[in-house]
Short mmCIF file of C-alpha atoms in Angstrom, two decimals:
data_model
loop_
_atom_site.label_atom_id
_atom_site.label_comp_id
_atom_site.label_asym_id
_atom_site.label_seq_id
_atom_site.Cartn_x
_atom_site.Cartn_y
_atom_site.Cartn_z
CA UNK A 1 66.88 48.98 130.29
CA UNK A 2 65.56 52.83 131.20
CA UNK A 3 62.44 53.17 129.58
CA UNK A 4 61.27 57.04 128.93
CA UNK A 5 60.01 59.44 126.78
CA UNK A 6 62.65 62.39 124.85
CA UNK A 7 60.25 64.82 124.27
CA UNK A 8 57.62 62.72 122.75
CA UNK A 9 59.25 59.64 121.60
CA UNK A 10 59.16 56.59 124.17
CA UNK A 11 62.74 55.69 124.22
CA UNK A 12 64.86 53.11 125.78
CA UNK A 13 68.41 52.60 127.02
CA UNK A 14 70.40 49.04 126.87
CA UNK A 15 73.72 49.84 126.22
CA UNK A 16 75.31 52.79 127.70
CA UNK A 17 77.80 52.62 130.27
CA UNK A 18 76.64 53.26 134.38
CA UNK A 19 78.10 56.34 134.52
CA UNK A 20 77.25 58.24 131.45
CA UNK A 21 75.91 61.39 132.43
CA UNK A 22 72.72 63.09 130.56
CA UNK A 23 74.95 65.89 129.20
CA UNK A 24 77.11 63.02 127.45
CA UNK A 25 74.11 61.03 126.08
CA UNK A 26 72.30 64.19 124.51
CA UNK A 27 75.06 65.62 123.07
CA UNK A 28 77.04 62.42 122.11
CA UNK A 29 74.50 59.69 121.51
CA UNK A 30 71.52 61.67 120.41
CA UNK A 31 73.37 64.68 118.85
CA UNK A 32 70.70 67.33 120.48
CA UNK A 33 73.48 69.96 121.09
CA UNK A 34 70.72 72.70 122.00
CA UNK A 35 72.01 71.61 125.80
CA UNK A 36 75.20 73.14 126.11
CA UNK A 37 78.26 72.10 127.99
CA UNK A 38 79.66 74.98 130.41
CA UNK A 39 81.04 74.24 133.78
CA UNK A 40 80.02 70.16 134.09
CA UNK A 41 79.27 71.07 137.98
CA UNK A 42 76.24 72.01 138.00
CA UNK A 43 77.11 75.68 138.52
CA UNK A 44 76.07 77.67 134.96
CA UNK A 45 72.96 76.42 133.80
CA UNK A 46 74.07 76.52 130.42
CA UNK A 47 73.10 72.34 130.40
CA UNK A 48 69.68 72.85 132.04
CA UNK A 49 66.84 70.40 130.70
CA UNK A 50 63.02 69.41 132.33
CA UNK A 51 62.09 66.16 133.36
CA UNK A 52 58.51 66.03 133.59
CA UNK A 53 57.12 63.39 135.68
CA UNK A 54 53.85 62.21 137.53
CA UNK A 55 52.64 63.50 140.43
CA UNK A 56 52.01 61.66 143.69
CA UNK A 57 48.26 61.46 142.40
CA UNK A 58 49.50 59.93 138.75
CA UNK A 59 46.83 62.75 137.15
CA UNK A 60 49.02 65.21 136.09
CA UNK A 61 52.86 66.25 135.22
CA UNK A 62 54.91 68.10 137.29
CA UNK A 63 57.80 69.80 135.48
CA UNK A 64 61.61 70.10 137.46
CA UNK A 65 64.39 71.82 136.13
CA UNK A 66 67.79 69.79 136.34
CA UNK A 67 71.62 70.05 135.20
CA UNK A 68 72.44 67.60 132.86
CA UNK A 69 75.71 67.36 133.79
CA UNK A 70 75.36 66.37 136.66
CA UNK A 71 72.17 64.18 136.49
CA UNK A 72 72.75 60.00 136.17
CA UNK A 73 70.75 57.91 133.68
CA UNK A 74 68.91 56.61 136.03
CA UNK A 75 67.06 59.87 136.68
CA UNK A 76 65.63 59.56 133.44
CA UNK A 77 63.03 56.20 134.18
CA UNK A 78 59.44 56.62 133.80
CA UNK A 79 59.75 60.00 133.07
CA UNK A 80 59.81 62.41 129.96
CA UNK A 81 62.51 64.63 128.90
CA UNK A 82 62.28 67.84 127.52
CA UNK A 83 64.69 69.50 125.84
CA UNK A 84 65.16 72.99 123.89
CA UNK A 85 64.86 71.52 120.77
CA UNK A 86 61.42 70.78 121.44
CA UNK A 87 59.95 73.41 122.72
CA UNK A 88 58.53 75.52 119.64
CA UNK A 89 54.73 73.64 118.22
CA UNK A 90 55.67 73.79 114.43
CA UNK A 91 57.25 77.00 113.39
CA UNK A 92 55.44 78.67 116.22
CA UNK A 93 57.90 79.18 119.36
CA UNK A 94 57.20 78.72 122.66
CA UNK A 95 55.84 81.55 124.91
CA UNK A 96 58.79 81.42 126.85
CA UNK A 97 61.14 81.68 123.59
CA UNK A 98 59.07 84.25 122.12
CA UNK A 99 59.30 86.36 125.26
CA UNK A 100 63.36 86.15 124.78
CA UNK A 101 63.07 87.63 121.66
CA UNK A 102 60.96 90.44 122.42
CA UNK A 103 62.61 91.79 125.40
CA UNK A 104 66.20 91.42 123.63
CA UNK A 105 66.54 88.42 126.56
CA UNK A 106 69.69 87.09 124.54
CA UNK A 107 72.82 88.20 123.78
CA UNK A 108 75.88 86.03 122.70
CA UNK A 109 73.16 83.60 123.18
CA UNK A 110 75.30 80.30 124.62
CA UNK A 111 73.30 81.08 127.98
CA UNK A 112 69.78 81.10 126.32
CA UNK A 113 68.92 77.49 126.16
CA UNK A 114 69.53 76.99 129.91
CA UNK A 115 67.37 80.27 130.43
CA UNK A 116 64.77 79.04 128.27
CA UNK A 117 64.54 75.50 130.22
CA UNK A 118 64.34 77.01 133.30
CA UNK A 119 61.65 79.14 132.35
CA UNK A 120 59.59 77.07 130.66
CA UNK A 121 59.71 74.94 133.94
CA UNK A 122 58.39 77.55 135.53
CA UNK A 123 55.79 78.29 132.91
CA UNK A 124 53.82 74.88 134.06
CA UNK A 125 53.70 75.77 137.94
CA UNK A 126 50.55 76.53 138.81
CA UNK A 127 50.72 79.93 140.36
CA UNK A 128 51.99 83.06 138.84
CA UNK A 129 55.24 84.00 140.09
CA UNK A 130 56.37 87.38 141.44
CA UNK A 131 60.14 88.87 140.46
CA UNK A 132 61.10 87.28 143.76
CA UNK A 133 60.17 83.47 142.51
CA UNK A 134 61.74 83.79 138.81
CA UNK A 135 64.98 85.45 140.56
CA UNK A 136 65.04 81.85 142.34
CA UNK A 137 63.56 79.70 139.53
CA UNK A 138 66.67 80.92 137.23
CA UNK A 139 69.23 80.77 140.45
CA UNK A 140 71.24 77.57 138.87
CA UNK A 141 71.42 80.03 135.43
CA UNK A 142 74.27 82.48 134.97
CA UNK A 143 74.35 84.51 132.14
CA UNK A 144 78.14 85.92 130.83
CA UNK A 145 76.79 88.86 129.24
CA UNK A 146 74.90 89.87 132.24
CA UNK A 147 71.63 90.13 130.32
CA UNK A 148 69.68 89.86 133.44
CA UNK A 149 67.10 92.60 133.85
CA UNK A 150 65.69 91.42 130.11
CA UNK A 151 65.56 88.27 130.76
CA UNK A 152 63.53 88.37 134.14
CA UNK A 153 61.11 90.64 132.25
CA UNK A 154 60.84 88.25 129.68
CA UNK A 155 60.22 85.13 132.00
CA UNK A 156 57.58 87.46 134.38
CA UNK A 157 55.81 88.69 130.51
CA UNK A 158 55.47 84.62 129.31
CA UNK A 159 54.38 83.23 132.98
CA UNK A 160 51.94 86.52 133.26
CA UNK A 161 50.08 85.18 130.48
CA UNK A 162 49.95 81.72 130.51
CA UNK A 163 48.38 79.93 127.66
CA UNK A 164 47.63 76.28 127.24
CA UNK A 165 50.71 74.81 125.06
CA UNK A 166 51.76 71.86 123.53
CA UNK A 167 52.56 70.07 126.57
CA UNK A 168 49.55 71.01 128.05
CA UNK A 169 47.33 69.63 125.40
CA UNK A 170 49.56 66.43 125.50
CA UNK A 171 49.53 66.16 128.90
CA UNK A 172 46.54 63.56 129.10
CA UNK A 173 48.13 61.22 126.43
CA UNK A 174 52.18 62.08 128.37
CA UNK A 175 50.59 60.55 131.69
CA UNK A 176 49.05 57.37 130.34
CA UNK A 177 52.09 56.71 128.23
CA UNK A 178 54.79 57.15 131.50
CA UNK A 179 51.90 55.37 133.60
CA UNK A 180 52.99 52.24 131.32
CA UNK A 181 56.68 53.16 131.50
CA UNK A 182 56.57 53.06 135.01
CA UNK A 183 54.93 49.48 135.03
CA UNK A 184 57.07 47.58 133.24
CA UNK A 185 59.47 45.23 134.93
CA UNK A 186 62.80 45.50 133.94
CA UNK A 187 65.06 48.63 135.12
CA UNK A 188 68.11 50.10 134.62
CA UNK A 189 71.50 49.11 132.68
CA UNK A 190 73.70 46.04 132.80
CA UNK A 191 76.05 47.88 135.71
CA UNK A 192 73.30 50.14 136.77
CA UNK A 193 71.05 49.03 139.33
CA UNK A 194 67.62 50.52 140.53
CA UNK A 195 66.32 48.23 143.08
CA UNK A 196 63.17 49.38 144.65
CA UNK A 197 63.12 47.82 148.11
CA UNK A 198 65.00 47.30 151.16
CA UNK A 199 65.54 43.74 150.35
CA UNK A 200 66.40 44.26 146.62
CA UNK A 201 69.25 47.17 147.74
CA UNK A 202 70.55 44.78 150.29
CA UNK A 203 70.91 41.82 148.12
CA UNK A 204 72.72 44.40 145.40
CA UNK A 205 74.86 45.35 148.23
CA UNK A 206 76.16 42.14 149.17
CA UNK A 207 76.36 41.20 145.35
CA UNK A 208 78.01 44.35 144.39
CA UNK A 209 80.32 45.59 147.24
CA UNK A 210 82.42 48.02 145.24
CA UNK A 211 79.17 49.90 143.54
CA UNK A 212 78.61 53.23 144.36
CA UNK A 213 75.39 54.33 145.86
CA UNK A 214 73.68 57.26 143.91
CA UNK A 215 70.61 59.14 144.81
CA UNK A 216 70.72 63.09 143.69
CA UNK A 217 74.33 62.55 141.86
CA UNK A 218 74.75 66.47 142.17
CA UNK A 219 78.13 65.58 144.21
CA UNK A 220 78.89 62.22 143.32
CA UNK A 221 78.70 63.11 139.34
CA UNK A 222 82.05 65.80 139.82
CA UNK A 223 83.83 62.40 140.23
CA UNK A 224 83.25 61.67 136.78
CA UNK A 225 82.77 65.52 135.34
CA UNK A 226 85.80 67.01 137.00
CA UNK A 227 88.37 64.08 138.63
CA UNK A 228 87.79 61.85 135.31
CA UNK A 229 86.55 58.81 137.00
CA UNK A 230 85.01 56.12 135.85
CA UNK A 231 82.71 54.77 138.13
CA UNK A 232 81.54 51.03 136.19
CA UNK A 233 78.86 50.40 138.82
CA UNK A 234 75.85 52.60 140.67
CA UNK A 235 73.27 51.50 142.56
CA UNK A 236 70.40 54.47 142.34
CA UNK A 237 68.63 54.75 145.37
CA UNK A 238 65.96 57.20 143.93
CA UNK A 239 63.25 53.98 143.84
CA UNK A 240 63.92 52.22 147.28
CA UNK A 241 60.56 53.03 148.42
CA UNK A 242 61.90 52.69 152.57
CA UNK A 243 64.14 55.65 151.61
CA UNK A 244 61.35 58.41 149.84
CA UNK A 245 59.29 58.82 153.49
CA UNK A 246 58.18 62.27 154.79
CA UNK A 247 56.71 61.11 157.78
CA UNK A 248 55.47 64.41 160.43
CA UNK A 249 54.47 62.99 163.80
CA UNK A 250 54.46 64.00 167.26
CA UNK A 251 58.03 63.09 167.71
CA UNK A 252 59.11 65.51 164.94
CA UNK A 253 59.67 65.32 161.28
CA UNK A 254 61.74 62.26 159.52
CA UNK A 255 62.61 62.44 155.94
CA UNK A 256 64.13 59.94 154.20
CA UNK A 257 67.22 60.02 152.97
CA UNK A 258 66.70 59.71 148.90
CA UNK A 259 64.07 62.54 149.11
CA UNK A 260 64.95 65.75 146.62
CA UNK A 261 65.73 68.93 148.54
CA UNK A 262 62.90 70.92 146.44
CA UNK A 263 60.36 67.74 148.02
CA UNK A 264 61.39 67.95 151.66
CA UNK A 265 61.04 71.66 152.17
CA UNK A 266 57.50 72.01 152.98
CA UNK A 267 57.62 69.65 155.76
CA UNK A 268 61.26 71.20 156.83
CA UNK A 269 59.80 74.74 157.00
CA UNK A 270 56.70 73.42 158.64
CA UNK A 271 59.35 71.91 161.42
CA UNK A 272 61.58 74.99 161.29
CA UNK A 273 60.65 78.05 159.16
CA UNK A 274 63.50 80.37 160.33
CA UNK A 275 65.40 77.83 157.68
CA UNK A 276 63.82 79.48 154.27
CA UNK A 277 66.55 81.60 153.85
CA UNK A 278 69.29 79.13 154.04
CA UNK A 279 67.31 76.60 151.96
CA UNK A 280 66.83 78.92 149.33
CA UNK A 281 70.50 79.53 149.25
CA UNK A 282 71.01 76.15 149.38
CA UNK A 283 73.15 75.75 145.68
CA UNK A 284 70.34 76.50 142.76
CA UNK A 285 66.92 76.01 142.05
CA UNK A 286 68.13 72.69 139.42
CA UNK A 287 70.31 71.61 141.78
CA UNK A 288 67.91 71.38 144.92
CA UNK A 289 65.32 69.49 142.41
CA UNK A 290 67.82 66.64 142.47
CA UNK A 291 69.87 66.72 145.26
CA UNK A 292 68.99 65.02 148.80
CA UNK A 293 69.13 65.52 152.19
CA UNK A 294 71.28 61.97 152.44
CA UNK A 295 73.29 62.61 150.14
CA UNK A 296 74.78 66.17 151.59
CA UNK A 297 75.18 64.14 154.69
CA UNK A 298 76.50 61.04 153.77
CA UNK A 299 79.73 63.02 151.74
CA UNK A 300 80.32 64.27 155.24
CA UNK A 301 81.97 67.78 153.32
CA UNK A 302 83.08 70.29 156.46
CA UNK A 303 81.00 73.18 153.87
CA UNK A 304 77.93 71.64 153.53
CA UNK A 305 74.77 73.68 154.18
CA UNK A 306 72.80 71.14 155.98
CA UNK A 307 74.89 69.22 158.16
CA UNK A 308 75.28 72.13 160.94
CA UNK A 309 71.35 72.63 161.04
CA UNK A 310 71.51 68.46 161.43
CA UNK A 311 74.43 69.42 164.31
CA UNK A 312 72.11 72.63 166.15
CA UNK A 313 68.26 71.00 165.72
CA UNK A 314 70.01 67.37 167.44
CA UNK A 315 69.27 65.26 164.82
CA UNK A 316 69.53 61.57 164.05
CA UNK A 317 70.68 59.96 161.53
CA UNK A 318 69.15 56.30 160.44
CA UNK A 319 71.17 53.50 158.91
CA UNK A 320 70.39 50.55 158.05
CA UNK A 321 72.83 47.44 156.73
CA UNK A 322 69.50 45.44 155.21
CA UNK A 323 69.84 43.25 158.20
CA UNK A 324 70.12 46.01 160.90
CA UNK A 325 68.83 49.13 161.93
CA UNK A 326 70.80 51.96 164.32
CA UNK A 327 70.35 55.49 165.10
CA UNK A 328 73.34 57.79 165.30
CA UNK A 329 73.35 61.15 167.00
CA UNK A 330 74.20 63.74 164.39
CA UNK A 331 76.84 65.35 166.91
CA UNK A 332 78.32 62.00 166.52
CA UNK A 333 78.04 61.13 162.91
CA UNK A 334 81.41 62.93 161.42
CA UNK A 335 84.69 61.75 162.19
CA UNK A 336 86.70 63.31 160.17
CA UNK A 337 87.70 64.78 156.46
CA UNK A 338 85.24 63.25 154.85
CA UNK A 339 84.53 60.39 157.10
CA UNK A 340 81.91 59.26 159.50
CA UNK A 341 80.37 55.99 161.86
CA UNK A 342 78.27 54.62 158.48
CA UNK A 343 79.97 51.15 157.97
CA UNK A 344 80.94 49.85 154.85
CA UNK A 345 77.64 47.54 154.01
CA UNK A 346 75.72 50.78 155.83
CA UNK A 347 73.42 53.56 153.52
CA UNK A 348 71.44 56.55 155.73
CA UNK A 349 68.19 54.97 155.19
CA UNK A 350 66.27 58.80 157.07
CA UNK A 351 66.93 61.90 159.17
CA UNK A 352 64.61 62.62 162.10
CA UNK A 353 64.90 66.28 163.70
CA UNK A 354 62.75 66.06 167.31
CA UNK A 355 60.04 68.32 168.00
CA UNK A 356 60.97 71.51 168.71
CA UNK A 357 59.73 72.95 171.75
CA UNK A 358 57.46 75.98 172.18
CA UNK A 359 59.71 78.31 173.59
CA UNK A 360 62.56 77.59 171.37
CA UNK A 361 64.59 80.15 168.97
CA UNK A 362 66.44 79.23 165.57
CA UNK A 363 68.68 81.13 163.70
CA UNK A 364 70.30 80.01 160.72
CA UNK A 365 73.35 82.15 158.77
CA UNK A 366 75.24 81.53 155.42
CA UNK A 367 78.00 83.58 154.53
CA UNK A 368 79.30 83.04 151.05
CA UNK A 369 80.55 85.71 148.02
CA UNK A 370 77.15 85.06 146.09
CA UNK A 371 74.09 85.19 147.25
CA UNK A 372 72.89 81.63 145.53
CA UNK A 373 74.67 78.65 143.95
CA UNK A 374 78.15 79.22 145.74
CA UNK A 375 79.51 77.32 148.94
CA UNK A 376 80.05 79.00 152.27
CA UNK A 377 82.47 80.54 153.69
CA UNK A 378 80.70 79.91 157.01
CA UNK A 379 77.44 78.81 157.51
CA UNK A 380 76.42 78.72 161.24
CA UNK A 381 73.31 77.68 163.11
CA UNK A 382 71.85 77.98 166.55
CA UNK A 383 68.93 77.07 168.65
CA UNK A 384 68.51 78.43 172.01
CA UNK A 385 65.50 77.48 174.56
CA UNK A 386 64.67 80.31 176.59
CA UNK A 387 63.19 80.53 180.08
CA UNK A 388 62.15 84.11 180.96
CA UNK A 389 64.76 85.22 178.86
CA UNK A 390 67.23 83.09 180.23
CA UNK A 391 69.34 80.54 177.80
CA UNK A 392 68.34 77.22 179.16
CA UNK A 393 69.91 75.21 176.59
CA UNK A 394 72.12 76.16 173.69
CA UNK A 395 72.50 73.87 170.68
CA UNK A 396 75.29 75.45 168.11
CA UNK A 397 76.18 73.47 163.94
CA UNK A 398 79.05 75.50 161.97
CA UNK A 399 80.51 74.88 158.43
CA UNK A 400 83.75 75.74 156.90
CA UNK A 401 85.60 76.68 160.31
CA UNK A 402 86.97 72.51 160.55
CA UNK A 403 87.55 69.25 158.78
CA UNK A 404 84.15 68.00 159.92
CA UNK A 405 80.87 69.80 160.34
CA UNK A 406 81.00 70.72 163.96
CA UNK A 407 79.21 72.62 167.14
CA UNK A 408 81.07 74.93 169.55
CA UNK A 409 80.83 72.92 173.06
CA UNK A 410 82.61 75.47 174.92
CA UNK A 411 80.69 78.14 173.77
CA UNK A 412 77.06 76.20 174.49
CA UNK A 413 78.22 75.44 178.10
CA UNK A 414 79.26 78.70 179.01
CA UNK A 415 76.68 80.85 177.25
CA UNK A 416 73.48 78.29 179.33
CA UNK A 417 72.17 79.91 182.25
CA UNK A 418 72.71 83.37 180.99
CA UNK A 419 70.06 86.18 180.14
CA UNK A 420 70.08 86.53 176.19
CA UNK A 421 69.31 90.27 176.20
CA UNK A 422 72.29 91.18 178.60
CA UNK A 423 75.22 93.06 176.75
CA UNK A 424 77.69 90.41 178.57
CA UNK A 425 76.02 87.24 176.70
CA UNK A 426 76.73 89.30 173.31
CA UNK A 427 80.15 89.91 174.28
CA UNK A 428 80.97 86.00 175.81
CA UNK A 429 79.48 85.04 172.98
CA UNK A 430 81.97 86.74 170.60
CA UNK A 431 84.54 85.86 172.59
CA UNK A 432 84.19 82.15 172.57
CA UNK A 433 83.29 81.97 169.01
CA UNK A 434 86.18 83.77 167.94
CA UNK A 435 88.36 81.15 169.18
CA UNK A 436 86.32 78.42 169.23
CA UNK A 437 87.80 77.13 165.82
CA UNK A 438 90.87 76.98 164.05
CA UNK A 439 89.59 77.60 160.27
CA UNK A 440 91.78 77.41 157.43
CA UNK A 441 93.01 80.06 155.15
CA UNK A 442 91.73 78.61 151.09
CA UNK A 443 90.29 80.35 148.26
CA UNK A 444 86.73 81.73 149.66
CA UNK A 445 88.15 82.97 153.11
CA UNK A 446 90.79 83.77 155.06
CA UNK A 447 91.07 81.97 158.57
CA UNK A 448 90.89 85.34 160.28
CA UNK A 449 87.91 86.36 158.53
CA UNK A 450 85.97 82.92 158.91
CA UNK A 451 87.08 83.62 162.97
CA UNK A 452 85.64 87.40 163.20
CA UNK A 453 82.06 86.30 160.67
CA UNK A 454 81.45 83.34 163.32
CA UNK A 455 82.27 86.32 166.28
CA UNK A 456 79.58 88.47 163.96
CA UNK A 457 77.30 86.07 163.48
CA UNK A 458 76.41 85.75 166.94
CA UNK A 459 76.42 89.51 167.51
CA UNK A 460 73.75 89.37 164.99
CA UNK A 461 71.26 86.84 166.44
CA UNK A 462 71.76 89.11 169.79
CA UNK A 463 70.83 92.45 168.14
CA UNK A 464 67.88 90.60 166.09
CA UNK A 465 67.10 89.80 169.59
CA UNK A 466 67.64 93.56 170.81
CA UNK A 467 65.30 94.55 167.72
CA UNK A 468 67.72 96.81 167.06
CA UNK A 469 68.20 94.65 163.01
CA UNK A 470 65.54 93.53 160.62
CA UNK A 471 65.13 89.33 160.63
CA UNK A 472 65.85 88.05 157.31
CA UNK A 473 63.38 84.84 157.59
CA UNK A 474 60.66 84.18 155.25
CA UNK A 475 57.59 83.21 157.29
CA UNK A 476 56.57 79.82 155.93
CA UNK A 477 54.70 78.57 158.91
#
């Protein structure tokens, strides 16, 4: 059974299949067709709904924006859903609809429930947000009609005069009601499984050998949403408690591998803050609220975002079998398409990226045809340690140039011992990047153009070097 709350009902779920996605059960099961289906990959927005759920104090709610169609069941326990439906008190709308209306926010209108979602997940953060922060709240929402410009102005005129609102009134009654939720004993469905310990995950393991492990679902769902699927057993890793760590020590920072994206940056940026940008780009806002850090590494894809900062920072990667722990070098983690050393009764139980040292430099590039929510063409990252200017050590992760995730060895061994600022290291540099990879020609890049951006990319981190370019990183430290 899932045990929650749709909008302000407690509800609970016995009988739907594992992997029934939240798109399917509003639409189908509970006929609330405010949430629209559009792409079923996450990519529109046009299915966007809030789970509101309690924060690490239990005291209050904290709102997240998610795609429906690409969010499990399981997501749903001990927390409450809100959908568009809800959102007006009586005849009265919501701020956030309101706003819509007066700054002519929607147009054909099959967009606007997403927007509205989004928005009103903003609406309950705490701060006021600048045009900068709503441009990235509303990242996961694309709007057909290009209505933009309104609809910014409408979310900055709602969130610049908050108001207390139904939820907010509620909120004191919505906490003691999922504080109950989340105590009672019995979770998930007949071929769903939510086990919330090491122990409980391994004995599901051994019991279930073909079930598929789930944390974020933003990848494994397109199984079901786009290959047609069916997938009649998940095990949801988003309660194993071993798996939800943040822990910052002197040895560096290890996250565990069912944390959400949107939960681990603080502590990432406190490690590295030259990663904002590319974290920011990292898919959507929605999408980052769900998806984990595991999860984009255990799918091993050769275009992931994270796996070549794993590759350039020397990360490890933690598995764990229930009855055994090991440690795998990141630079020795993928194998191939889609394949890596995890064993068959293995799940990444954390990621631990060393301390960085003090005289250390970081650079992290995505190249893609959007700015947000698209995949790279290339995405390439680089750490150098410098002694009196010299490159003592040079640590390299690219995406989208191979089969696998994968660092430039030639170019790191050849580039070490050699002063950064000199025009030769900018031209070796090019030179051994350009052919450092034999990238494929597909749909978002030639191979010749994925060759000359990794050739540019490092001409870039020498002329933000020079001075002679502004530094696109967001200082998060």
């Amino acid at each position: 059974m899932i045990s929650f709350m749709l909008n302000n009902t407690v509800e609970q779920i016995t009988d739907e299949q594992a992997d029934t996605t939240l798109l399917n059960y509003l639409r189908e099961r509970r006929k609330l067709t405010g949430t629209k289906e559009g792409c079923a990959s996450g990519d529109c927005g046009a299915c966007t709904v809030v789970l509101a759920e309690l924060s690490p104090k239990q005291d209050k709610l904290h709102y997240r924006s998610v795609n429906s169609c690409v969010t499990m069941l399981s997501a749903l326990e001990g927390k409450q859903l809100i959908t568009v439906e809800h959102l007006a008190d009586g005849k009265t709308l919501h701020p956030v609809q309101q706003a819509m209306i007066d700054e002519h926010g929607s147009q054909c209108g099959f967009c606007t429930p997403g927007f509205v979602m989004s928005m009103f997940a903003l609406y309950h953060e705490e701060k006021q947000p600048d045009r900068t922060e709503v441009q990235h709240a509303l990242s996961g929402n694309l709007c057909r009609c290009t209505g933009y410009r309104p609809i910014i102005d409408a979310t900055l005129k709602a969130c610049g005069n908050k108001q207390d609102d139904q939820f907010s009134r509620q909120e004191t009654q919505t906490v003691q009601t999922l504080t109950q939720l989340q105590a009672s004993a019995e979770k998930g469905l007949a071929e769903l499984f939510m086990p919330t310990s090491r122990d409980e995950l391994t004995r599901l393991r051994q019991q279930y050998p073909e079930a598929r492990l789930v944390a974020g679902s933003t990848d494994l769902a397109l199984e079901i949403t786009q290959q047609w699927k069916t997938l009649p057993q998940l095990i949801s890793l988003t309660r194993v408690e071993e798996l939800l760590a943040v822990v910052e020590d002197d040895t560096g920072l290890t996250l565990g591998a069912a944390v959400p994206l949107t939960d681990a940056t603080d502590a990432l940026l406190r490690h590295s803050p030259e990663l904002a940008e590319l974290i920011e780009r990292f898919a959507s806002h929605p999408i980052r609220n769900q998806a984990t850090l595991g999860g984009n590494v255990a799918n091993a894809s050769p275009i992931g975002d994270m796996p070549p900062v794993l590759l350039a920072l020397d990360a490890v990667i933690h598995v764990d079998n229930g009855s055994a722990r090991r440690q795998i070098p990141a630079r020795e983690f993928f194998t191939g398409y889609r394949q890596t050393q995890l064993g068959a009764d293995e799940w990444i139980e954390a990621i631990h990226f060393p301390k960085r040292k003090a005289n250390s430099l970081l650079r992290a590039y995505k190249v893609s045809k959007r700015h947000e929510d698209d995949i790279s063409a290339v995405c390439a990252v680089f750490l150098l340690e410098l002694e009196n200017g010299v490159i003592s050590k040079l640590r390299t992760g690219f995406g989208g140039v191979a089969a696998t995730p994968v660092s430039a060895n030639d170019a790191e061994q050849q580039l070490r011992g050699l002063t950064l600022a000199d025009k030769h290291t900018s031209q070796l540099g090019q030179s051994l990047l350009y052919n450092a990879f034999n990238p494929i020609d597909d749909v978002r890049a030639t191979a010749q153009y994925r060759k000359l951006v990794c050739q540019n990319l490092w001409q870039r981190l020498w002329l933000e070097q020079q001075g002679s370019i502004d530094i696109r990183v967001v200082n998060h430290a």
